[in-house]
């Protein structure tokens, strides 16, 4: 009961602040609602809430506040956001003309539009470095709270943490990938943040890593490892490469101390990757059945080359896959199965054109990160250099993780798209020493 009252109090206070002082407060409420899901299947206290549509309410307050305080909105160019809009248009066209289930297609297209709109709000609202810094810290804080809950109340099913996470990431694979995208965001705060940022992130880090381990996800581990290597290779500056080497060395003992036998046992199966490349049975076992699912996805693609519509993969699954591969949720009429691969999901649901636009969105965001790495060399701020690397590891973690799980209708990915656009805008202003509301002080100036 107290938790429910606290949740409502924080949100209502944020709404008041948003209307009086600006939309950034409504944005923080939006983040709070995403991480503290007001639904009883995740948080027991949700049954005491008198209002159920908190996300819709926060969005309405956000829009009203943006209208009231429109003069305070940023002038940053949307850049990669424009590609996201094109992807939404392609999705809507697929729904209109070729979707297998138009009702479900419209529903998912609406969800996609809200995710893209949220990214637009982030780009327009976060107009200076202080807000950017606070927004990243809020994300780390919310993830740390979930990780603390995992430590105190987490239940492992078949040696994997389940039932704890954000609104769209309550499964072990989804939550671990979310953590893989958030943990790197703490790096600049730990290395050169303000004293309270350092203390908080240092205390939060063991819980974040522990929750990641409890999820016991091989895909997330591989994703973050690859993301680290790629980011250090193509985004990190010369001095941040040295810093990131120190980070890896420092994290290794913590990781080894927190990891249990179940995690190492599951991770050890990756040693059979070479064998799996030449043996279909070994590949099926190593991928936990994903290769079979992907094969059925290819069959769907042959029948629906122009796309089957949003959530079309799940809708079609029962017509292509044997029953033992399907999951029947309580109250459902038939079984479903996710694509377990974001790129295959886009290809099956939005078609070849949709995949091309999606890859263009990913590629353009990577291009902006590389541009950011060049801008920070002109600025000379270690904090911003580490922020670029941290966000790069975060983004690449989701891109590589998308090879093993479906993360298309996924809130945090669209936040990353926006955060990359805002970071490029902030760094461009700092490099040009232009007056765009960007402030640099304290450790930022180092």
Short mmCIF file of C-alpha atoms in Angstrom, two decimals:
data_model
loop_
_atom_site.label_atom_id
_atom_site.label_comp_id
_atom_site.label_asym_id
_atom_site.label_seq_id
_atom_site.Cartn_x
_atom_site.Cartn_y
_atom_site.Cartn_z
CA UNK A 1 0.00 0.00 0.00
CA UNK A 2 2.80 2.43 0.89
CA UNK A 3 4.57 1.60 -2.39
CA UNK A 4 1.41 2.40 -4.36
CA UNK A 5 0.95 5.71 -2.54
CA UNK A 6 4.60 6.63 -3.11
CA UNK A 7 4.33 5.77 -6.81
CA UNK A 8 1.25 7.98 -7.19
CA UNK A 9 2.75 10.81 -5.12
CA UNK A 10 5.96 10.93 -7.18
CA UNK A 11 4.03 10.91 -10.45
CA UNK A 12 1.54 13.58 -9.39
CA UNK A 13 4.32 15.79 -8.04
CA UNK A 14 6.18 15.36 -11.35
CA UNK A 15 3.04 16.35 -13.27
CA UNK A 16 2.69 19.54 -11.24
CA UNK A 17 6.36 20.39 -11.76
CA UNK A 18 5.98 19.68 -15.49
CA UNK A 19 3.10 22.12 -15.88
CA UNK A 20 4.81 24.81 -13.78
CA UNK A 21 8.51 24.43 -14.61
CA UNK A 22 8.71 22.50 -17.90
CA UNK A 23 8.23 19.15 -19.66
CA UNK A 24 11.51 17.64 -18.44
CA UNK A 25 9.74 16.70 -15.20
CA UNK A 26 7.03 14.86 -17.14
CA UNK A 27 9.77 13.05 -19.02
CA UNK A 28 11.24 11.83 -15.74
CA UNK A 29 7.78 10.62 -14.68
CA UNK A 30 7.54 8.77 -18.00
CA UNK A 31 10.84 7.04 -17.19
CA UNK A 32 9.60 6.17 -13.69
CA UNK A 33 6.43 4.57 -15.07
CA UNK A 34 8.43 2.56 -17.60
CA UNK A 35 10.74 1.06 -14.99
CA UNK A 36 8.18 0.75 -12.19
CA UNK A 37 5.48 -1.01 -14.15
CA UNK A 38 2.04 -0.20 -12.68
CA UNK A 39 0.75 -3.69 -13.37
CA UNK A 40 0.09 -6.44 -10.85
CA UNK A 41 1.89 -9.14 -12.87
CA UNK A 42 5.17 -7.32 -12.15
CA UNK A 43 4.51 -5.21 -9.05
CA UNK A 44 2.02 -6.47 -6.46
CA UNK A 45 1.27 -2.95 -5.24
CA UNK A 46 -0.31 -2.05 -8.59
CA UNK A 47 -3.64 -3.53 -7.44
CA UNK A 48 -3.95 -0.62 -5.00
CA UNK A 49 -3.70 2.02 -7.73
CA UNK A 50 -6.87 3.94 -8.55
CA UNK A 51 -5.56 4.98 -11.98
CA UNK A 52 -4.48 2.31 -14.45
CA UNK A 53 -3.52 4.35 -17.55
CA UNK A 54 -0.45 6.05 -16.06
CA UNK A 55 1.54 5.94 -19.30
CA UNK A 56 -1.27 7.64 -21.22
CA UNK A 57 -1.68 10.24 -18.47
CA UNK A 58 2.03 11.02 -18.42
CA UNK A 59 2.05 11.37 -22.21
CA UNK A 60 -0.87 13.81 -22.07
CA UNK A 61 0.84 15.92 -19.39
CA UNK A 62 4.06 15.77 -21.41
CA UNK A 63 2.35 17.14 -24.52
CA UNK A 64 0.50 19.87 -22.59
CA UNK A 65 3.72 20.93 -20.85
CA UNK A 66 5.58 21.04 -24.17
CA UNK A 67 2.89 23.35 -25.55
CA UNK A 68 2.96 25.60 -22.49
CA UNK A 69 6.76 25.78 -22.43
CA UNK A 70 7.33 25.54 -26.19
CA UNK A 71 9.86 28.39 -26.13
CA UNK A 72 12.16 26.23 -23.99
CA UNK A 73 12.27 23.34 -26.46
CA UNK A 74 15.55 22.58 -28.20
CA UNK A 75 16.39 23.46 -31.76
CA UNK A 76 18.40 20.28 -32.34
CA UNK A 77 17.92 18.69 -35.74
CA UNK A 78 16.08 15.38 -35.59
CA UNK A 79 18.54 13.61 -37.91
CA UNK A 80 18.17 9.87 -37.27
CA UNK A 81 14.65 10.51 -35.96
CA UNK A 82 13.54 11.34 -39.52
CA UNK A 83 14.53 7.83 -40.62
CA UNK A 84 12.43 6.48 -37.73
CA UNK A 85 9.43 8.37 -39.10
CA UNK A 86 10.00 6.80 -42.54
CA UNK A 87 10.04 3.38 -40.86
CA UNK A 88 6.70 4.19 -39.21
CA UNK A 89 5.24 5.22 -42.58
CA UNK A 90 6.39 1.93 -44.15
CA UNK A 91 4.81 0.05 -41.24
CA UNK A 92 1.48 1.84 -41.71
CA UNK A 93 1.49 1.13 -45.46
CA UNK A 94 2.11 -2.57 -44.76
CA UNK A 95 -0.82 -2.58 -42.34
CA UNK A 96 -3.09 -0.88 -44.87
CA UNK A 97 -2.33 -3.16 -47.81
CA UNK A 98 -0.84 -6.55 -46.86
CA UNK A 99 -1.15 -7.20 -43.10
CA UNK A 100 -2.50 -10.66 -42.20
CA UNK A 101 -4.28 -9.26 -39.14
CA UNK A 102 -5.21 -5.61 -39.65
CA UNK A 103 -6.63 -5.16 -36.15
CA UNK A 104 -3.42 -6.39 -34.53
CA UNK A 105 -1.42 -4.47 -37.11
CA UNK A 106 -3.12 -1.17 -36.25
CA UNK A 107 -2.63 -1.87 -32.53
CA UNK A 108 1.11 -2.50 -32.90
CA UNK A 109 1.55 0.39 -35.33
CA UNK A 110 -0.01 2.63 -32.69
CA UNK A 111 2.46 1.31 -30.09
CA UNK A 112 5.32 1.94 -32.52
CA UNK A 113 4.09 5.50 -33.10
CA UNK A 114 4.06 6.17 -29.33
CA UNK A 115 7.63 4.88 -29.02
CA UNK A 116 8.82 7.12 -31.84
CA UNK A 117 6.88 10.06 -30.41
CA UNK A 118 8.63 9.50 -27.06
CA UNK A 119 11.98 9.72 -28.84
CA UNK A 120 10.85 12.97 -30.47
CA UNK A 121 9.98 14.38 -27.03
CA UNK A 122 13.41 13.45 -25.70
CA UNK A 123 15.11 15.27 -28.59
CA UNK A 124 13.06 18.42 -28.07
CA UNK A 125 13.07 18.48 -24.25
CA UNK A 126 16.70 17.66 -23.38
CA UNK A 127 18.24 20.94 -24.52
CA UNK A 128 21.34 21.19 -22.32
CA UNK A 129 24.06 19.05 -20.79
CA UNK A 130 22.61 19.16 -17.27
CA UNK A 131 19.34 17.62 -18.40
CA UNK A 132 21.15 15.06 -20.51
CA UNK A 133 23.29 14.09 -17.54
CA UNK A 134 20.30 13.86 -15.21
CA UNK A 135 18.31 11.80 -17.70
CA UNK A 136 21.11 9.22 -18.01
CA UNK A 137 21.52 9.14 -14.24
CA UNK A 138 17.76 8.61 -13.82
CA UNK A 139 17.91 5.60 -16.15
CA UNK A 140 20.81 4.11 -14.18
CA UNK A 141 18.97 4.78 -10.90
CA UNK A 142 15.76 3.11 -12.07
CA UNK A 143 17.68 0.07 -13.36
CA UNK A 144 19.56 -0.09 -10.06
CA UNK A 145 16.25 -0.15 -8.19
CA UNK A 146 15.06 -3.09 -10.30
CA UNK A 147 18.41 -4.81 -9.71
CA UNK A 148 18.03 -4.32 -5.98
CA UNK A 149 14.59 -5.93 -6.19
CA UNK A 150 16.16 -8.81 -8.10
CA UNK A 151 18.67 -9.26 -5.26
CA UNK A 152 16.03 -9.05 -2.51
CA UNK A 153 13.01 -10.73 -4.06
CA UNK A 154 14.12 -12.28 -7.35
CA UNK A 155 13.00 -15.79 -8.22
CA UNK A 156 14.98 -17.92 -10.65
CA UNK A 157 13.10 -20.35 -12.88
CA UNK A 158 15.41 -22.98 -14.37
CA UNK A 159 18.35 -20.95 -12.98
CA UNK A 160 17.16 -17.77 -14.71
CA UNK A 161 15.64 -14.60 -13.20
CA UNK A 162 12.04 -14.09 -14.27
CA UNK A 163 9.27 -11.62 -13.45
CA UNK A 164 11.44 -8.57 -12.73
CA UNK A 165 12.09 -5.82 -15.24
CA UNK A 166 10.68 -2.81 -17.02
CA UNK A 167 7.37 -2.60 -18.87
CA UNK A 168 8.57 -4.56 -21.92
CA UNK A 169 11.48 -6.48 -20.38
CA UNK A 170 10.28 -8.84 -17.66
CA UNK A 171 11.76 -12.00 -19.18
CA UNK A 172 15.34 -13.04 -18.44
CA UNK A 173 16.59 -12.44 -22.00
CA UNK A 174 14.86 -9.07 -22.29
CA UNK A 175 15.86 -7.79 -18.84
CA UNK A 176 19.49 -8.86 -19.24
CA UNK A 177 19.70 -7.07 -22.59
CA UNK A 178 18.19 -3.96 -21.01
CA UNK A 179 20.85 -4.09 -18.28
CA UNK A 180 23.54 -4.61 -20.92
CA UNK A 181 22.39 -1.33 -22.46
CA UNK A 182 22.25 0.57 -19.16
CA UNK A 183 25.38 -0.54 -17.27
CA UNK A 184 27.74 1.23 -19.75
CA UNK A 185 25.89 4.51 -19.12
CA UNK A 186 27.31 4.52 -15.57
CA UNK A 187 30.92 4.57 -16.79
CA UNK A 188 31.32 8.38 -17.20
CA UNK A 189 29.74 8.99 -13.79
CA UNK A 190 32.02 6.49 -12.04
CA UNK A 191 35.16 7.77 -13.74
CA UNK A 192 34.70 11.55 -13.66
CA UNK A 193 31.27 12.34 -12.28
CA UNK A 194 30.42 14.62 -9.40
CA UNK A 195 31.08 13.12 -5.98
CA UNK A 196 27.48 12.03 -5.36
CA UNK A 197 27.21 10.60 -8.90
CA UNK A 198 30.37 8.56 -8.32
CA UNK A 199 29.21 7.23 -4.97
CA UNK A 200 25.75 6.33 -6.25
CA UNK A 201 26.97 4.56 -9.41
CA UNK A 202 29.75 2.70 -7.57
CA UNK A 203 27.18 1.42 -5.06
CA UNK A 204 24.70 0.57 -7.83
CA UNK A 205 27.17 -1.24 -10.08
CA UNK A 206 27.37 -4.54 -8.07
CA UNK A 207 23.56 -4.82 -8.05
CA UNK A 208 23.35 -4.11 -11.79
CA UNK A 209 25.98 -6.72 -12.59
CA UNK A 210 24.43 -9.21 -10.16
CA UNK A 211 20.99 -8.87 -11.81
CA UNK A 212 22.63 -9.33 -15.22
CA UNK A 213 24.20 -12.56 -13.97
CA UNK A 214 20.96 -13.77 -12.39
CA UNK A 215 19.28 -13.52 -15.82
CA UNK A 216 21.81 -16.07 -17.08
CA UNK A 217 21.51 -14.97 -20.72
CA UNK A 218 24.22 -16.08 -23.14
CA UNK A 219 22.88 -13.78 -25.85
CA UNK A 220 23.15 -10.68 -23.68
CA UNK A 221 26.66 -11.64 -22.56
CA UNK A 222 27.82 -12.10 -26.16
CA UNK A 223 26.07 -8.87 -27.17
CA UNK A 224 27.75 -6.69 -24.55
CA UNK A 225 31.15 -8.31 -25.20
CA UNK A 226 30.91 -7.61 -28.93
CA UNK A 227 29.57 -4.11 -28.25
CA UNK A 228 32.55 -3.36 -26.03
CA UNK A 229 35.05 -4.52 -28.67
CA UNK A 230 33.38 -2.65 -31.54
CA UNK A 231 32.90 0.56 -29.55
CA UNK A 232 36.49 0.64 -28.35
CA UNK A 233 37.67 -0.03 -31.90
CA UNK A 234 35.63 2.53 -33.85
CA UNK A 235 34.27 5.11 -31.37
CA UNK A 236 36.69 5.45 -28.44
CA UNK A 237 39.40 8.10 -28.58
CA UNK A 238 43.01 7.23 -27.84
CA UNK A 239 42.85 8.14 -24.16
CA UNK A 240 39.41 6.57 -23.60
CA UNK A 241 40.69 3.27 -25.02
CA UNK A 242 43.14 3.17 -22.13
CA UNK A 243 40.37 4.07 -19.70
CA UNK A 244 38.09 1.35 -21.09
CA UNK A 245 40.86 -1.22 -20.69
CA UNK A 246 41.04 -0.24 -17.02
CA UNK A 247 37.23 -0.56 -16.77
CA UNK A 248 37.35 -4.09 -18.19
CA UNK A 249 40.15 -5.12 -15.82
CA UNK A 250 38.30 -3.62 -12.84
CA UNK A 251 34.97 -5.26 -13.72
CA UNK A 252 36.42 -8.73 -14.26
CA UNK A 253 36.98 -9.54 -10.53
CA UNK A 254 33.52 -8.20 -9.64
CA UNK A 255 31.96 -10.31 -12.38
CA UNK A 256 33.84 -13.46 -11.34
CA UNK A 257 32.93 -12.92 -7.68
CA UNK A 258 29.20 -12.50 -8.34
CA UNK A 259 28.82 -15.20 -11.01
CA UNK A 260 27.54 -18.56 -9.80
CA UNK A 261 27.95 -22.12 -11.08
CA UNK A 262 24.72 -21.95 -13.11
CA UNK A 263 25.96 -18.94 -15.03
CA UNK A 264 29.33 -20.50 -15.84
CA UNK A 265 27.67 -23.77 -16.82
CA UNK A 266 25.36 -22.03 -19.28
CA UNK A 267 28.15 -19.80 -20.58
CA UNK A 268 30.37 -22.84 -21.17
CA UNK A 269 28.02 -24.04 -23.91
CA UNK A 270 29.39 -21.23 -26.08
CA UNK A 271 32.53 -23.33 -26.43
CA UNK A 272 30.59 -25.55 -28.82
CA UNK A 273 29.92 -22.72 -31.27
CA UNK A 274 32.44 -24.10 -33.77
CA UNK A 275 30.77 -27.50 -33.71
CA UNK A 276 27.34 -25.90 -34.14
CA UNK A 277 28.45 -24.29 -37.40
CA UNK A 278 28.80 -27.73 -38.98
CA UNK A 279 26.12 -29.69 -37.13
CA UNK A 280 22.42 -28.76 -37.36
CA UNK A 281 21.59 -30.67 -34.18
CA UNK A 282 24.33 -28.91 -32.21
CA UNK A 283 23.22 -25.54 -33.60
CA UNK A 284 19.65 -26.27 -32.54
CA UNK A 285 20.77 -27.13 -29.02
CA UNK A 286 23.14 -24.16 -28.68
CA UNK A 287 20.53 -21.68 -29.93
CA UNK A 288 17.82 -23.10 -27.63
CA UNK A 289 15.67 -23.87 -30.66
CA UNK A 290 16.13 -20.50 -32.33
CA UNK A 291 17.54 -21.92 -35.57
CA UNK A 292 14.33 -23.88 -36.11
CA UNK A 293 12.25 -20.76 -35.40
CA UNK A 294 14.35 -18.74 -37.83
CA UNK A 295 13.84 -21.42 -40.47
CA UNK A 296 10.07 -21.13 -40.13
CA UNK A 297 10.49 -17.37 -40.33
CA UNK A 298 12.15 -17.77 -43.73
CA UNK A 299 9.12 -19.82 -44.83
CA UNK A 300 6.85 -16.96 -43.73
CA UNK A 301 8.96 -14.53 -45.72
CA UNK A 302 8.53 -16.61 -48.87
CA UNK A 303 4.76 -16.39 -48.53
CA UNK A 304 4.69 -12.73 -47.45
CA UNK A 305 7.59 -11.01 -49.26
CA UNK A 306 6.10 -7.53 -48.76
CA UNK A 307 5.53 -8.03 -45.05
CA UNK A 308 2.85 -9.59 -42.87
CA UNK A 309 2.23 -6.55 -40.68
CA UNK A 310 3.24 -5.68 -37.10
CA UNK A 311 3.20 -8.76 -34.86
CA UNK A 312 2.67 -10.82 -38.00
CA UNK A 313 5.38 -13.28 -36.95
CA UNK A 314 3.48 -14.23 -33.80
CA UNK A 315 0.17 -14.34 -35.68
CA UNK A 316 1.54 -16.68 -38.35
CA UNK A 317 3.58 -18.87 -36.00
CA UNK A 318 0.77 -21.39 -35.38
CA UNK A 319 0.39 -22.02 -39.11
CA UNK A 320 4.07 -22.77 -39.67
CA UNK A 321 5.46 -24.26 -36.45
CA UNK A 322 4.72 -27.49 -34.59
CA UNK A 323 2.80 -27.13 -31.33
CA UNK A 324 5.82 -27.96 -29.18
CA UNK A 325 7.50 -24.73 -30.35
CA UNK A 326 4.52 -22.53 -29.50
CA UNK A 327 3.77 -20.78 -26.21
CA UNK A 328 0.15 -20.62 -25.07
CA UNK A 329 -0.41 -17.74 -22.66
CA UNK A 330 -3.21 -17.95 -20.06
CA UNK A 331 -6.55 -17.15 -21.67
CA UNK A 332 -5.13 -17.26 -25.21
CA UNK A 333 -6.98 -19.13 -27.97
CA UNK A 334 -3.84 -20.32 -29.75
CA UNK A 335 -0.08 -20.50 -29.24
CA UNK A 336 2.42 -17.90 -30.43
CA UNK A 337 6.17 -17.64 -30.87
CA UNK A 338 8.40 -14.59 -31.10
CA UNK A 339 10.99 -14.31 -33.86
CA UNK A 340 13.93 -14.21 -31.41
CA UNK A 341 15.71 -12.01 -33.94
CA UNK A 342 14.87 -8.34 -34.47
CA UNK A 343 16.14 -8.26 -38.06
CA UNK A 344 14.15 -11.35 -39.06
CA UNK A 345 11.10 -9.92 -37.33
CA UNK A 346 11.38 -6.67 -39.30
CA UNK A 347 11.91 -8.59 -42.54
CA UNK A 348 8.85 -10.79 -41.97
CA UNK A 349 6.60 -8.01 -40.67
CA UNK A 350 7.71 -4.90 -42.62
CA UNK A 351 9.17 -6.65 -45.65
CA UNK A 352 12.40 -5.95 -47.51
CA UNK A 353 11.73 -2.20 -47.73
CA UNK A 354 11.09 -2.04 -44.00
CA UNK A 355 14.32 -3.89 -43.24
CA UNK A 356 16.26 -1.54 -45.51
CA UNK A 357 14.87 1.50 -43.67
CA UNK A 358 15.50 -0.16 -40.28
CA UNK A 359 19.12 -0.87 -41.20
CA UNK A 360 19.44 2.71 -42.46
CA UNK A 361 18.21 3.92 -39.07
CA UNK A 362 20.74 1.74 -37.26
CA UNK A 363 23.52 2.72 -39.65
CA UNK A 364 22.82 6.44 -39.43
CA UNK A 365 22.82 6.26 -35.64
CA UNK A 366 26.21 4.55 -35.73
CA UNK A 367 27.42 7.26 -38.11
CA UNK A 368 26.35 9.93 -35.58
CA UNK A 369 28.21 8.11 -32.80
CA UNK A 370 31.38 8.12 -34.92
CA UNK A 371 30.87 11.84 -35.59
CA UNK A 372 30.44 12.35 -31.85
CA UNK A 373 33.78 10.64 -31.22
CA UNK A 374 35.44 13.18 -33.50
CA UNK A 375 33.66 16.14 -31.91
CA UNK A 376 34.76 15.22 -28.37
CA UNK A 377 38.38 15.37 -29.45
CA UNK A 378 37.83 19.06 -30.25
CA UNK A 379 36.12 19.67 -26.90
CA UNK A 380 38.73 17.90 -24.76
CA UNK A 381 36.27 16.77 -22.06
CA UNK A 382 36.91 13.31 -20.61
CA UNK A 383 33.35 13.15 -19.31
CA UNK A 384 31.91 13.58 -22.82
CA UNK A 385 34.43 11.17 -24.33
CA UNK A 386 33.36 8.47 -21.88
CA UNK A 387 29.70 9.35 -22.44
CA UNK A 388 30.11 8.74 -26.17
CA UNK A 389 31.81 5.39 -25.55
CA UNK A 390 29.25 4.39 -22.92
CA UNK A 391 26.31 5.22 -25.19
CA UNK A 392 28.04 3.41 -28.05
CA UNK A 393 28.43 0.22 -25.99
CA UNK A 394 24.82 0.61 -24.91
CA UNK A 395 23.55 0.96 -28.48
CA UNK A 396 25.68 -1.81 -29.97
CA UNK A 397 24.55 -4.12 -27.15
CA UNK A 398 20.97 -3.76 -28.34
CA UNK A 399 21.96 -4.18 -32.00
CA UNK A 400 23.93 -7.37 -31.32
CA UNK A 401 21.35 -8.56 -28.81
CA UNK A 402 18.77 -8.20 -31.57
CA UNK A 403 20.38 -11.22 -33.24
CA UNK A 404 19.04 -13.42 -30.43
CA UNK A 405 15.81 -11.74 -29.30
CA UNK A 406 13.06 -9.54 -30.72
CA UNK A 407 13.45 -5.90 -29.65
CA UNK A 408 11.49 -3.93 -32.25
CA UNK A 409 8.63 -2.63 -30.11
CA UNK A 410 11.06 -1.84 -27.32
CA UNK A 411 11.03 1.45 -25.45
CA UNK A 412 14.70 1.67 -24.54
CA UNK A 413 15.90 1.24 -28.15
CA UNK A 414 13.95 4.32 -29.23
CA UNK A 415 15.33 6.25 -26.26
CA UNK A 416 18.81 5.38 -27.48
CA UNK A 417 17.98 6.73 -30.95
CA UNK A 418 16.93 10.00 -29.35
CA UNK A 419 19.88 10.14 -26.94
CA UNK A 420 22.32 9.73 -29.84
CA UNK A 421 20.65 12.59 -31.73
CA UNK A 422 20.70 14.83 -28.64
CA UNK A 423 24.33 13.95 -27.87
CA UNK A 424 25.37 14.89 -31.39
CA UNK A 425 23.50 18.18 -31.06
CA UNK A 426 25.07 18.99 -27.69
CA UNK A 427 28.60 18.15 -28.82
CA UNK A 428 28.18 20.12 -32.04
CA UNK A 429 27.24 23.18 -29.99
CA UNK A 430 30.16 22.68 -27.63
CA UNK A 431 32.63 22.19 -30.47
CA UNK A 432 31.38 25.31 -32.26
CA UNK A 433 31.08 27.23 -28.97
CA UNK A 434 27.64 28.30 -30.11
CA UNK A 435 24.87 29.54 -27.84
CA UNK A 436 22.32 26.73 -27.90
CA UNK A 437 21.64 26.36 -24.21
CA UNK A 438 24.51 23.95 -23.61
CA UNK A 439 26.32 24.41 -20.33
CA UNK A 440 29.62 22.89 -19.36
CA UNK A 441 31.10 23.12 -15.90
CA UNK A 442 32.78 21.20 -13.14
CA UNK A 443 34.06 17.85 -14.31
CA UNK A 444 32.63 18.46 -17.78
CA UNK A 445 35.36 20.99 -18.42
CA UNK A 446 38.18 18.57 -17.62
#
